[in-house]
Amino acid sequence: MSRQDVSIPTPDGDARAFAFTPDEGRGPWPAVIMFMDAPAIRPALFEMAQRLASHGYYVLLPDMFWRVGPYEPVNLKEAFKDDESRRAFFGKFMSSTNPEKSMRDVRAFLDWLSDQPKARADNVGVTGYCMGGGIAFRAAGTYPDRIAAAAAFHPGNLATDAEDSPHLLAPYIKARVLVAGGDEDRSFDDAQKDRLAQALRVAGVKSEVTIYRGARHGYAPPDMPVYDREASERHWREMVALFDATLRQNQPA
């Protein structure tokens, strides 16, 4: 695994992150930021970032909970064993960030990628899982001139009645967008799917918004209790196709 642990300056302090490159070649490679899900940084995400890198990408996996300080990888069985454990874990981590903080972080990540000689960061791809899907979508609407492709897998609350609902950013997005929700997910149901698809369509954004039927929220990471191999492999095919179509157009031969 070609992982490099890095520290990225942000307006609020230094964020820890992890950079992955293909095992062969010298680059530069098109850059992609992979935004984690709520269970935080752990070995399964390292494996996923390296798998994406193996397709010819420079992948940055930032710790969006860096403000909490150092922590050990989450024991998913303990974190999900009951409602009390779930509230204790997610309350601590989720309270350390919010949309405003995460977008400040994203700006710092984009600037950092621009300084990396092995990364082609003129047009960046972003992808995310669960809460990371929302971050990826917001990033596409907040930094439209930097982000050429955005993917979100089993995301939540992308198209709600909230004043800051992510779907309201659709008119600003220039990226090609892929959103694939989980089935029977109250945080991204058919009504939200339709609202999001309509917002992107009206804004003229080239996009695909769907729900993987039969796959539950959390289907993609291999360590999740609801991991769905078929749905996860589908997400890999569609995500890589999205990035290949948008980030390699001007890549030197």
Short mmCIF file of N, CA and C in Angstrom, two decimals, residues 30-33 57 110 120-127 136 139-141 143-151 172-178 205-207 241-250:
data_model
loop_
_atom_site.label_atom_id
_atom_site.label_comp_id
_atom_site.label_asym_id
_atom_site.label_seq_id
_atom_site.Cartn_x
_atom_site.Cartn_y
_atom_site.Cartn_z
N PRO A 30 -4.36 12.17 -11.95
CA PRO A 30 -5.54 12.98 -11.61
C PRO A 30 -5.88 12.82 -10.13
N ALA A 31 -6.27 13.91 -9.49
CA ALA A 31 -6.51 13.90 -8.05
C ALA A 31 -7.97 13.68 -7.71
N VAL A 32 -8.19 12.86 -6.67
CA VAL A 32 -9.52 12.61 -6.14
C VAL A 32 -9.47 12.72 -4.62
N ILE A 33 -10.45 13.39 -4.05
CA ILE A 33 -10.59 13.42 -2.60
C ILE A 33 -11.70 12.45 -2.22
N TYR A 57 -5.13 7.03 -9.96
CA TYR A 57 -5.48 8.30 -9.34
C TYR A 57 -4.63 8.59 -8.11
N LEU A 110 -7.91 21.28 -1.31
CA LEU A 110 -7.71 21.60 -2.72
C LEU A 110 -6.41 22.38 -2.93
N ARG A 120 -2.41 15.86 -10.32
CA ARG A 120 -2.96 16.82 -11.28
C ARG A 120 -4.25 17.34 -10.67
N ALA A 121 -4.19 18.56 -10.16
CA ALA A 121 -5.29 19.09 -9.36
C ALA A 121 -5.99 20.28 -10.00
N ASP A 122 -5.85 20.44 -11.31
CA ASP A 122 -6.58 21.52 -11.98
C ASP A 122 -8.07 21.22 -11.98
N ASN A 123 -8.42 19.96 -12.22
CA ASN A 123 -9.80 19.49 -12.12
C ASN A 123 -9.81 18.28 -11.22
N VAL A 124 -10.46 18.40 -10.08
CA VAL A 124 -10.42 17.38 -9.04
C VAL A 124 -11.74 16.62 -8.99
N GLY A 125 -11.65 15.34 -8.66
CA GLY A 125 -12.84 14.55 -8.41
C GLY A 125 -13.06 14.41 -6.92
N VAL A 126 -14.30 14.29 -6.49
CA VAL A 126 -14.60 14.05 -5.08
C VAL A 126 -15.61 12.91 -4.99
N THR A 127 -15.46 12.11 -3.95
CA THR A 127 -16.42 11.06 -3.69
C THR A 127 -16.57 10.92 -2.19
N ALA A 136 -19.05 15.77 -0.23
CA ALA A 136 -18.66 15.79 -1.65
C ALA A 136 -19.60 16.65 -2.46
N ALA A 139 -19.10 20.30 -1.64
CA ALA A 139 -17.84 20.76 -2.21
C ALA A 139 -18.01 21.12 -3.69
N ALA A 140 -18.77 20.31 -4.41
CA ALA A 140 -18.99 20.58 -5.83
C ALA A 140 -19.72 21.90 -6.04
N GLY A 141 -20.64 22.23 -5.12
CA GLY A 141 -21.37 23.47 -5.24
C GLY A 141 -20.64 24.67 -4.68
N TYR A 143 -17.09 24.91 -4.58
CA TYR A 143 -15.87 25.15 -5.36
C TYR A 143 -16.05 24.63 -6.78
N PRO A 144 -17.01 25.18 -7.50
CA PRO A 144 -17.35 24.64 -8.82
C PRO A 144 -16.23 24.73 -9.85
N ASP A 145 -15.33 25.69 -9.70
CA ASP A 145 -14.26 25.85 -10.68
C ASP A 145 -13.10 24.90 -10.43
N ARG A 146 -13.15 24.16 -9.34
CA ARG A 146 -12.07 23.22 -9.01
C ARG A 146 -12.51 21.76 -9.14
N ILE A 147 -13.79 21.51 -9.05
CA ILE A 147 -14.27 20.13 -8.97
C ILE A 147 -15.02 19.77 -10.25
N ALA A 148 -14.53 18.73 -10.92
CA ALA A 148 -15.08 18.33 -12.22
C ALA A 148 -16.01 17.13 -12.12
N ALA A 149 -15.94 16.39 -11.01
CA ALA A 149 -16.79 15.20 -10.84
C ALA A 149 -17.05 15.00 -9.36
N ALA A 150 -18.29 14.64 -9.05
CA ALA A 150 -18.67 14.43 -7.65
C ALA A 150 -19.57 13.22 -7.55
N ALA A 151 -19.21 12.32 -6.62
CA ALA A 151 -20.01 11.12 -6.39
C ALA A 151 -20.38 11.04 -4.92
N TYR A 172 -25.05 26.06 -8.78
CA TYR A 172 -23.65 26.46 -8.82
C TYR A 172 -22.73 25.36 -9.32
N ILE A 173 -23.22 24.15 -9.39
CA ILE A 173 -22.38 22.99 -9.70
C ILE A 173 -22.04 22.95 -11.19
N LYS A 174 -20.76 22.74 -11.49
CA LYS A 174 -20.30 22.53 -12.85
C LYS A 174 -19.84 21.10 -13.07
N ALA A 175 -19.70 20.36 -12.01
CA ALA A 175 -19.22 18.99 -12.08
C ALA A 175 -20.27 18.05 -12.64
N ARG A 176 -19.83 16.92 -13.13
CA ARG A 176 -20.73 15.81 -13.43
C ARG A 176 -20.99 15.09 -12.11
N VAL A 177 -22.24 14.72 -11.85
CA VAL A 177 -22.63 14.23 -10.53
C VAL A 177 -23.23 12.83 -10.62
N LEU A 178 -22.84 11.99 -9.66
CA LEU A 178 -23.41 10.65 -9.49
C LEU A 178 -23.81 10.49 -8.03
N VAL A 205 -27.25 20.35 -14.74
CA VAL A 205 -26.08 19.56 -14.32
C VAL A 205 -26.18 18.16 -14.92
N LYS A 206 -25.13 17.72 -15.57
CA LYS A 206 -25.10 16.35 -16.08
C LYS A 206 -25.02 15.42 -14.88
N SER A 207 -26.02 14.59 -14.67
CA SER A 207 -26.08 13.86 -13.41
C SER A 207 -26.87 12.58 -13.53
N ALA A 241 -15.83 4.82 -13.66
CA ALA A 241 -16.25 5.30 -14.99
C ALA A 241 -16.47 6.81 -14.98
N LEU A 242 -17.05 7.32 -13.90
CA LEU A 242 -17.26 8.77 -13.79
C LEU A 242 -15.93 9.52 -13.81
N PHE A 243 -14.99 9.07 -13.01
CA PHE A 243 -13.71 9.77 -12.95
C PHE A 243 -12.90 9.60 -14.24
N ASP A 244 -12.96 8.41 -14.83
CA ASP A 244 -12.25 8.22 -16.09
C ASP A 244 -12.79 9.16 -17.17
N ALA A 245 -14.09 9.39 -17.16
CA ALA A 245 -14.71 10.22 -18.20
C ALA A 245 -14.48 11.71 -18.00
N THR A 246 -14.21 12.12 -16.76
CA THR A 246 -14.13 13.56 -16.47
C THR A 246 -12.72 14.04 -16.13
N LEU A 247 -11.90 13.20 -15.55
CA LEU A 247 -10.60 13.66 -15.07
C LEU A 247 -9.44 13.31 -15.98
N ARG A 248 -9.67 12.46 -16.97
CA ARG A 248 -8.58 12.02 -17.84
C ARG A 248 -8.62 12.68 -19.21
N GLN A 249 -9.56 13.57 -19.43
CA GLN A 249 -9.74 14.14 -20.78
C GLN A 249 -8.50 14.83 -21.30
N ASN A 250 -7.80 15.55 -20.44
CA ASN A 250 -6.61 16.29 -20.87
C ASN A 250 -5.33 15.72 -20.31
#
